[in-house]
Amino acid sequence: MDNIVVADKQTAAVTQNAWGNLSLKGPGLVQMPVPPGEVATVTRSGQDLIVTLKSGEKVTIGNFFVVDAAGEQSDMVFVGEDGTLWHAQYNAEAFTGFTFEDIASLDELMAGVGVAGSGTNTFAIAALGLLGAGGAAAAVGGGGGGGGGSSG
């Protein structure tokens, strides 16, 4: 299984994590290397998100539901077999699961992150590069916004 890529929304620091449980230090963008169709269930346990695949594998993302003082919450993106990015949208206050919308770039979810005035789209390139090549952690900036979807 490929690595789970996480971008910290405060610093834009991108890290890769071996497939398995992980804990966020603050709101982040979590890129899961599986298509939404492989997800059996997603459940909330306190501030943690538990993703169960149809294969029976479970991954817990610790502190996924923590919201920072600015009201920023974590986002999750699943990667389809064809490389399509699927933003998993949810209501943190009344979590009942995800709805999915395809997005063109991870930058859409990283608005205002990174170095002030940075308008680059390097986050998506760096994150996808980390996923594919297994590279080292990097710090990059991005910009944009993101939206709604279908259930899955």
Short mmCIF file of N, CA and C in Angstrom, two decimals:
data_model
loop_
_atom_site.label_atom_id
_atom_site.label_comp_id
_atom_site.label_asym_id
_atom_site.label_seq_id
_atom_site.Cartn_x
_atom_site.Cartn_y
_atom_site.Cartn_z
N MET A 1 0.85 -1.18 0.00
CA MET A 1 0.00 0.00 0.00
C MET A 1 0.89 1.24 0.00
N ASP A 2 0.49 2.25 -0.77
CA ASP A 2 1.22 3.50 -0.81
C ASP A 2 1.11 4.25 0.51
N ASN A 3 1.93 5.27 0.65
CA ASN A 3 1.92 6.08 1.86
C ASN A 3 0.72 7.02 1.92
N ILE A 4 0.37 7.41 3.15
CA ILE A 4 -0.63 8.44 3.38
C ILE A 4 0.13 9.76 3.45
N VAL A 5 -0.27 10.73 2.62
CA VAL A 5 0.41 12.03 2.59
C VAL A 5 -0.42 13.02 3.39
N VAL A 6 0.26 13.78 4.26
CA VAL A 6 -0.42 14.76 5.10
C VAL A 6 0.25 16.11 4.92
N ALA A 7 -0.58 17.15 4.70
CA ALA A 7 -0.09 18.53 4.65
C ALA A 7 -0.69 19.27 5.84
N ASP A 8 0.17 19.83 6.66
CA ASP A 8 -0.26 20.62 7.80
C ASP A 8 -0.83 21.94 7.27
N LYS A 9 -2.05 22.28 7.64
CA LYS A 9 -2.69 23.48 7.11
C LYS A 9 -2.11 24.77 7.66
N GLN A 10 -1.40 24.73 8.79
CA GLN A 10 -0.80 25.94 9.35
C GLN A 10 0.56 26.23 8.72
N THR A 11 1.34 25.19 8.47
CA THR A 11 2.70 25.39 7.99
C THR A 11 2.91 24.98 6.53
N ALA A 12 1.96 24.22 5.96
CA ALA A 12 2.06 23.66 4.61
C ALA A 12 3.17 22.61 4.52
N ALA A 13 3.68 22.15 5.66
CA ALA A 13 4.68 21.09 5.66
C ALA A 13 4.01 19.80 5.21
N VAL A 14 4.62 19.13 4.24
CA VAL A 14 4.08 17.89 3.69
C VAL A 14 4.91 16.73 4.20
N THR A 15 4.23 15.72 4.75
CA THR A 15 4.93 14.53 5.21
C THR A 15 4.24 13.30 4.64
N GLN A 16 5.01 12.24 4.51
CA GLN A 16 4.42 10.97 4.11
C GLN A 16 4.48 10.03 5.30
N ASN A 17 3.45 9.23 5.43
CA ASN A 17 3.33 8.31 6.55
C ASN A 17 3.08 6.92 6.01
N ALA A 18 3.77 5.93 6.56
CA ALA A 18 3.53 4.55 6.15
C ALA A 18 2.06 4.24 6.35
N TRP A 19 1.51 3.38 5.49
CA TRP A 19 0.10 2.98 5.59
C TRP A 19 -0.15 2.48 7.00
N GLY A 20 -1.13 3.05 7.66
CA GLY A 20 -1.48 2.66 9.03
C GLY A 20 -1.95 3.86 9.82
N ASN A 21 -2.13 3.66 11.10
CA ASN A 21 -2.64 4.71 11.97
C ASN A 21 -1.67 5.88 12.07
N LEU A 22 -2.22 7.07 12.19
CA LEU A 22 -1.40 8.27 12.39
C LEU A 22 -2.20 9.28 13.18
N SER A 23 -1.51 10.29 13.71
CA SER A 23 -2.17 11.32 14.51
C SER A 23 -1.75 12.68 13.98
N LEU A 24 -2.73 13.54 13.75
CA LEU A 24 -2.47 14.88 13.26
C LEU A 24 -2.11 15.80 14.42
N LYS A 25 -1.21 16.75 14.18
CA LYS A 25 -0.81 17.72 15.20
C LYS A 25 -1.72 18.94 15.17
N GLY A 26 -2.46 19.11 14.10
CA GLY A 26 -3.39 20.22 13.91
C GLY A 26 -4.17 19.93 12.64
N PRO A 27 -5.07 20.84 12.23
CA PRO A 27 -5.82 20.60 11.00
C PRO A 27 -4.88 20.34 9.82
N GLY A 28 -5.23 19.35 9.03
CA GLY A 28 -4.39 18.99 7.90
C GLY A 28 -5.21 18.51 6.72
N LEU A 29 -4.51 18.33 5.62
CA LEU A 29 -5.09 17.73 4.43
C LEU A 29 -4.48 16.34 4.34
N VAL A 30 -5.33 15.31 4.44
CA VAL A 30 -4.88 13.92 4.44
C VAL A 30 -5.23 13.31 3.09
N GLN A 31 -4.21 12.81 2.40
CA GLN A 31 -4.41 12.17 1.10
C GLN A 31 -4.26 10.67 1.26
N MET A 32 -5.39 9.95 1.10
CA MET A 32 -5.42 8.50 1.24
C MET A 32 -5.17 7.85 -0.12
N PRO A 33 -4.27 6.88 -0.19
CA PRO A 33 -3.91 6.27 -1.48
C PRO A 33 -4.86 5.16 -1.93
N VAL A 34 -6.16 5.37 -1.70
CA VAL A 34 -7.17 4.38 -2.11
C VAL A 34 -8.35 5.13 -2.73
N PRO A 35 -9.04 4.49 -3.68
CA PRO A 35 -10.24 5.12 -4.24
C PRO A 35 -11.41 5.04 -3.27
N PRO A 36 -12.36 5.97 -3.35
CA PRO A 36 -13.50 5.94 -2.44
C PRO A 36 -14.29 4.63 -2.49
N GLY A 37 -14.29 3.96 -3.63
CA GLY A 37 -15.03 2.71 -3.76
C GLY A 37 -14.49 1.58 -2.91
N GLU A 38 -13.25 1.71 -2.41
CA GLU A 38 -12.67 0.68 -1.54
C GLU A 38 -13.01 0.90 -0.07
N VAL A 39 -13.68 2.02 0.24
CA VAL A 39 -14.02 2.35 1.62
C VAL A 39 -15.35 1.69 1.98
N ALA A 40 -15.33 0.89 3.06
CA ALA A 40 -16.56 0.25 3.55
C ALA A 40 -17.30 1.19 4.48
N THR A 41 -16.59 1.74 5.48
CA THR A 41 -17.21 2.66 6.45
C THR A 41 -16.21 3.70 6.90
N VAL A 42 -16.74 4.83 7.35
CA VAL A 42 -15.95 5.84 8.06
C VAL A 42 -16.74 6.17 9.31
N THR A 43 -16.07 6.16 10.46
CA THR A 43 -16.74 6.43 11.73
C THR A 43 -15.93 7.41 12.55
N ARG A 44 -16.62 8.08 13.45
CA ARG A 44 -15.98 9.01 14.36
C ARG A 44 -15.91 8.39 15.74
N SER A 45 -14.74 8.48 16.37
CA SER A 45 -14.55 8.03 17.74
C SER A 45 -13.87 9.17 18.49
N GLY A 46 -14.64 9.97 19.21
CA GLY A 46 -14.08 11.16 19.85
C GLY A 46 -13.62 12.14 18.79
N GLN A 47 -12.34 12.48 18.78
CA GLN A 47 -11.77 13.38 17.77
C GLN A 47 -11.08 12.61 16.64
N ASP A 48 -11.16 11.29 16.67
CA ASP A 48 -10.47 10.45 15.68
C ASP A 48 -11.42 9.98 14.58
N LEU A 49 -10.87 9.78 13.39
CA LEU A 49 -11.60 9.23 12.26
C LEU A 49 -11.08 7.82 12.01
N ILE A 50 -12.01 6.87 11.88
CA ILE A 50 -11.63 5.49 11.58
C ILE A 50 -12.15 5.15 10.20
N VAL A 51 -11.22 4.83 9.30
CA VAL A 51 -11.56 4.45 7.92
C VAL A 51 -11.40 2.94 7.82
N THR A 52 -12.47 2.24 7.46
CA THR A 52 -12.42 0.79 7.28
C THR A 52 -12.62 0.49 5.81
N LEU A 53 -11.66 -0.22 5.24
CA LEU A 53 -11.73 -0.60 3.83
C LEU A 53 -12.55 -1.88 3.67
N LYS A 54 -13.02 -2.12 2.46
CA LYS A 54 -13.77 -3.34 2.18
C LYS A 54 -12.93 -4.58 2.40
N SER A 55 -11.60 -4.44 2.35
CA SER A 55 -10.69 -5.56 2.61
C SER A 55 -10.62 -5.91 4.09
N GLY A 56 -11.19 -5.03 4.94
CA GLY A 56 -11.15 -5.25 6.39
C GLY A 56 -10.08 -4.42 7.07
N GLU A 57 -9.14 -3.85 6.31
CA GLU A 57 -8.10 -3.00 6.90
C GLU A 57 -8.73 -1.76 7.51
N LYS A 58 -8.17 -1.34 8.67
CA LYS A 58 -8.64 -0.13 9.33
C LYS A 58 -7.47 0.82 9.52
N VAL A 59 -7.74 2.11 9.32
CA VAL A 59 -6.75 3.15 9.57
C VAL A 59 -7.42 4.20 10.43
N THR A 60 -6.78 4.55 11.55
CA THR A 60 -7.28 5.59 12.43
C THR A 60 -6.45 6.85 12.22
N ILE A 61 -7.14 7.96 11.94
CA ILE A 61 -6.49 9.26 11.81
C ILE A 61 -6.81 10.02 13.10
N GLY A 62 -5.84 10.02 14.01
CA GLY A 62 -6.03 10.68 15.30
C GLY A 62 -6.15 12.19 15.14
N ASN A 63 -7.03 12.80 15.93
CA ASN A 63 -7.25 14.25 15.96
C ASN A 63 -7.79 14.82 14.66
N PHE A 64 -8.38 13.98 13.81
CA PHE A 64 -8.91 14.45 12.53
C PHE A 64 -10.00 15.49 12.72
N PHE A 65 -10.82 15.34 13.76
CA PHE A 65 -11.96 16.24 13.96
C PHE A 65 -11.64 17.44 14.84
N VAL A 66 -10.38 17.64 15.23
CA VAL A 66 -10.00 18.81 16.01
C VAL A 66 -10.09 20.05 15.11
N VAL A 67 -10.74 21.09 15.60
CA VAL A 67 -10.86 22.36 14.88
C VAL A 67 -10.01 23.38 15.62
N ASP A 68 -9.18 24.14 14.87
CA ASP A 68 -8.30 25.11 15.53
C ASP A 68 -9.05 26.39 15.88
N ALA A 69 -8.37 27.33 16.53
CA ALA A 69 -8.99 28.56 17.01
C ALA A 69 -9.58 29.39 15.86
N ALA A 70 -9.04 29.24 14.66
CA ALA A 70 -9.53 29.99 13.49
C ALA A 70 -10.71 29.28 12.82
N GLY A 71 -11.11 28.12 13.35
CA GLY A 71 -12.22 27.38 12.77
C GLY A 71 -11.81 26.45 11.64
N GLU A 72 -10.52 26.28 11.43
CA GLU A 72 -10.01 25.40 10.36
C GLU A 72 -10.16 23.94 10.79
N GLN A 73 -10.65 23.11 9.88
CA GLN A 73 -10.78 21.68 10.15
C GLN A 73 -9.99 20.90 9.12
N SER A 74 -9.79 19.63 9.40
CA SER A 74 -9.04 18.77 8.48
C SER A 74 -9.89 18.38 7.29
N ASP A 75 -9.21 18.08 6.19
CA ASP A 75 -9.83 17.58 4.98
C ASP A 75 -9.19 16.25 4.61
N MET A 76 -9.94 15.44 3.86
CA MET A 76 -9.42 14.17 3.38
C MET A 76 -9.69 14.05 1.89
N VAL A 77 -8.71 13.54 1.18
CA VAL A 77 -8.83 13.31 -0.25
C VAL A 77 -8.44 11.86 -0.52
N PHE A 78 -9.27 11.16 -1.29
CA PHE A 78 -8.97 9.81 -1.72
C PHE A 78 -8.52 9.87 -3.18
N VAL A 79 -7.61 8.97 -3.57
CA VAL A 79 -7.08 8.97 -4.93
C VAL A 79 -7.65 7.78 -5.68
N GLY A 80 -8.38 8.07 -6.75
CA GLY A 80 -8.95 7.01 -7.58
C GLY A 80 -7.88 6.26 -8.34
N GLU A 81 -8.23 5.08 -8.82
CA GLU A 81 -7.27 4.26 -9.57
C GLU A 81 -6.75 4.97 -10.80
N ASP A 82 -7.54 5.88 -11.36
CA ASP A 82 -7.12 6.64 -12.54
C ASP A 82 -6.43 7.95 -12.17
N GLY A 83 -6.18 8.16 -10.86
CA GLY A 83 -5.52 9.38 -10.40
C GLY A 83 -6.48 10.50 -10.05
N THR A 84 -7.79 10.30 -10.25
CA THR A 84 -8.77 11.32 -9.88
C THR A 84 -8.71 11.57 -8.38
N LEU A 85 -8.77 12.83 -7.99
CA LEU A 85 -8.78 13.20 -6.58
C LEU A 85 -10.23 13.38 -6.14
N TRP A 86 -10.60 12.72 -5.03
CA TRP A 86 -11.97 12.77 -4.50
C TRP A 86 -11.94 13.39 -3.12
N HIS A 87 -12.49 14.62 -3.01
CA HIS A 87 -12.56 15.31 -1.73
C HIS A 87 -13.70 14.70 -0.91
N ALA A 88 -13.39 14.26 0.30
CA ALA A 88 -14.37 13.67 1.21
C ALA A 88 -14.94 14.79 2.07
N GLN A 89 -16.18 15.17 1.81
CA GLN A 89 -16.80 16.26 2.54
C GLN A 89 -17.62 15.71 3.70
N TYR A 90 -17.70 16.49 4.77
CA TYR A 90 -18.41 16.01 5.96
C TYR A 90 -18.85 17.17 6.84
N ASN A 91 -19.76 16.88 7.76
CA ASN A 91 -20.19 17.82 8.78
C ASN A 91 -19.55 17.35 10.08
N ALA A 92 -18.62 18.11 10.61
CA ALA A 92 -17.89 17.70 11.82
C ALA A 92 -18.78 17.66 13.06
N GLU A 93 -19.79 18.52 13.11
CA GLU A 93 -20.65 18.57 14.30
C GLU A 93 -21.63 17.41 14.36
N ALA A 94 -22.09 16.95 13.21
CA ALA A 94 -23.04 15.83 13.15
C ALA A 94 -22.54 14.84 12.10
N PHE A 95 -21.39 14.22 12.39
CA PHE A 95 -20.73 13.35 11.40
C PHE A 95 -21.58 12.11 11.11
N THR A 96 -21.91 11.94 9.84
CA THR A 96 -22.66 10.76 9.41
C THR A 96 -21.95 10.05 8.27
N GLY A 97 -20.75 10.50 7.94
CA GLY A 97 -19.99 9.90 6.85
C GLY A 97 -19.55 10.97 5.86
N PHE A 98 -19.05 10.51 4.72
CA PHE A 98 -18.53 11.40 3.70
C PHE A 98 -19.45 11.44 2.49
N THR A 99 -19.42 12.56 1.80
CA THR A 99 -19.89 12.65 0.42
C THR A 99 -18.65 13.02 -0.39
N PHE A 100 -18.59 12.61 -1.63
CA PHE A 100 -17.39 12.80 -2.44
C PHE A 100 -17.63 13.71 -3.63
N GLU A 101 -16.64 14.55 -3.89
CA GLU A 101 -16.64 15.38 -5.09
C GLU A 101 -15.25 15.33 -5.69
N ASP A 102 -15.18 15.14 -7.01
CA ASP A 102 -13.87 15.14 -7.63
C ASP A 102 -13.37 16.58 -7.71
N ILE A 103 -12.06 16.73 -7.50
CA ILE A 103 -11.42 18.04 -7.56
C ILE A 103 -10.24 17.96 -8.51
N ALA A 104 -9.88 19.09 -9.08
CA ALA A 104 -8.80 19.13 -10.05
C ALA A 104 -7.43 19.15 -9.38
N SER A 105 -7.35 19.72 -8.18
CA SER A 105 -6.06 19.92 -7.54
C SER A 105 -6.22 19.96 -6.02
N LEU A 106 -5.21 19.51 -5.32
CA LEU A 106 -5.21 19.60 -3.86
C LEU A 106 -5.11 21.05 -3.41
N ASP A 107 -4.60 21.91 -4.28
CA ASP A 107 -4.48 23.33 -3.96
C ASP A 107 -5.84 23.93 -3.62
N GLU A 108 -6.93 23.37 -4.17
CA GLU A 108 -8.27 23.87 -3.89
C GLU A 108 -8.58 23.81 -2.39
N LEU A 109 -7.92 22.91 -1.67
CA LEU A 109 -8.20 22.72 -0.24
C LEU A 109 -7.17 23.38 0.67
N MET A 110 -6.16 24.01 0.08
CA MET A 110 -5.08 24.58 0.88
C MET A 110 -5.07 26.11 0.82
N ALA A 111 -6.23 26.73 0.70
CA ALA A 111 -6.33 28.19 0.62
C ALA A 111 -5.67 28.85 1.81
N GLY A 112 -4.83 29.83 1.52
CA GLY A 112 -4.21 30.63 2.58
C GLY A 112 -3.12 29.92 3.35
N VAL A 113 -2.66 28.77 2.90
CA VAL A 113 -1.65 28.01 3.62
C VAL A 113 -0.27 28.35 3.09
N GLY A 114 0.71 28.34 3.98
CA GLY A 114 2.10 28.51 3.55
C GLY A 114 2.56 29.94 3.67
N VAL A 115 3.60 30.26 2.94
CA VAL A 115 4.23 31.57 2.99
C VAL A 115 3.26 32.63 2.49
N ALA A 116 3.15 33.72 3.21
CA ALA A 116 2.24 34.80 2.82
C ALA A 116 2.52 35.26 1.40
N GLY A 117 1.47 35.41 0.61
CA GLY A 117 1.61 35.88 -0.75
C GLY A 117 1.98 34.79 -1.74
N SER A 118 2.15 33.57 -1.29
CA SER A 118 2.50 32.49 -2.21
C SER A 118 1.27 32.07 -2.98
N GLY A 119 1.34 32.15 -4.29
CA GLY A 119 0.22 31.75 -5.11
C GLY A 119 0.56 30.53 -5.94
N THR A 120 1.57 29.80 -5.54
CA THR A 120 2.02 28.66 -6.34
C THR A 120 1.10 27.47 -6.18
N ASN A 121 1.15 26.57 -7.11
CA ASN A 121 0.37 25.34 -7.06
C ASN A 121 1.29 24.15 -6.83
N THR A 122 2.31 24.36 -6.02
CA THR A 122 3.30 23.30 -5.83
C THR A 122 2.86 22.23 -4.85
N PHE A 123 1.86 22.53 -3.99
CA PHE A 123 1.45 21.52 -3.02
C PHE A 123 1.02 20.24 -3.70
N ALA A 124 0.14 20.34 -4.69
CA ALA A 124 -0.38 19.14 -5.35
C ALA A 124 0.75 18.37 -6.02
N ILE A 125 1.64 19.08 -6.67
CA ILE A 125 2.76 18.42 -7.35
C ILE A 125 3.65 17.71 -6.34
N ALA A 126 3.97 18.39 -5.24
CA ALA A 126 4.84 17.78 -4.23
C ALA A 126 4.17 16.58 -3.58
N ALA A 127 2.89 16.71 -3.23
CA ALA A 127 2.20 15.62 -2.55
C ALA A 127 2.08 14.40 -3.47
N LEU A 128 1.71 14.62 -4.70
CA LEU A 128 1.59 13.50 -5.62
C LEU A 128 2.95 12.87 -5.88
N GLY A 129 3.99 13.71 -5.93
CA GLY A 129 5.34 13.18 -6.11
C GLY A 129 5.75 12.32 -4.93
N LEU A 130 5.40 12.76 -3.71
CA LEU A 130 5.71 11.96 -2.53
C LEU A 130 4.99 10.63 -2.57
N LEU A 131 3.73 10.66 -2.99
CA LEU A 131 2.96 9.43 -3.06
C LEU A 131 3.58 8.45 -4.03
N GLY A 132 3.93 8.93 -5.22
CA GLY A 132 4.43 8.06 -6.26
C GLY A 132 5.87 7.64 -6.07
N ALA A 133 6.71 8.56 -5.62
CA ALA A 133 8.14 8.28 -5.57
C ALA A 133 8.66 7.96 -4.19
N GLY A 134 7.83 8.14 -3.17
CA GLY A 134 8.29 7.83 -1.81
C GLY A 134 9.36 8.78 -1.35
N GLY A 135 9.27 10.06 -1.73
CA GLY A 135 10.28 11.06 -1.39
C GLY A 135 10.24 11.51 0.04
N ALA A 136 11.08 12.47 0.38
CA ALA A 136 11.18 12.99 1.73
C ALA A 136 10.16 14.09 1.96
N ALA A 137 10.03 14.51 3.22
CA ALA A 137 9.09 15.58 3.56
C ALA A 137 9.52 16.88 2.90
N ALA A 138 8.55 17.72 2.59
CA ALA A 138 8.84 18.99 1.94
C ALA A 138 7.92 20.06 2.49
N ALA A 139 8.29 21.31 2.33
CA ALA A 139 7.41 22.41 2.71
C ALA A 139 7.13 23.23 1.46
N VAL A 140 5.85 23.40 1.15
CA VAL A 140 5.45 24.12 -0.05
C VAL A 140 4.18 24.90 0.23
N GLY A 141 3.82 25.82 -0.67
CA GLY A 141 2.63 26.63 -0.49
C GLY A 141 1.62 26.38 -1.59
N GLY A 142 0.36 26.78 -1.34
CA GLY A 142 -0.69 26.61 -2.35
C GLY A 142 -1.78 27.62 -2.15
N GLY A 143 -2.83 27.55 -2.97
CA GLY A 143 -3.97 28.44 -2.86
C GLY A 143 -5.20 27.87 -3.54
N GLY A 144 -6.39 28.30 -3.13
CA GLY A 144 -7.62 27.86 -3.80
C GLY A 144 -8.77 27.65 -2.83
N GLY A 145 -9.84 26.95 -3.25
CA GLY A 145 -11.01 26.63 -2.44
C GLY A 145 -11.68 25.37 -2.94
N GLY A 146 -12.59 24.69 -2.23
CA GLY A 146 -13.17 23.42 -2.71
C GLY A 146 -14.64 23.23 -2.33
N GLY A 147 -15.38 22.19 -2.87
CA GLY A 147 -16.82 22.11 -2.80
C GLY A 147 -17.56 20.79 -2.56
N GLY A 148 -18.79 20.48 -2.91
CA GLY A 148 -19.79 19.43 -2.53
C GLY A 148 -19.81 18.14 -3.35
N GLY A 149 -20.68 17.14 -3.13
CA GLY A 149 -20.54 15.92 -3.93
C GLY A 149 -21.63 14.88 -3.83
N SER A 150 -21.30 13.68 -4.22
CA SER A 150 -22.21 12.53 -4.21
C SER A 150 -21.79 11.56 -3.12
N SER A 151 -22.71 10.72 -2.67
CA SER A 151 -22.37 9.82 -1.55
C SER A 151 -21.60 8.61 -2.02
N GLY A 152 -20.82 8.02 -1.08
CA GLY A 152 -20.03 6.85 -1.44
C GLY A 152 -19.55 6.10 -0.29
#
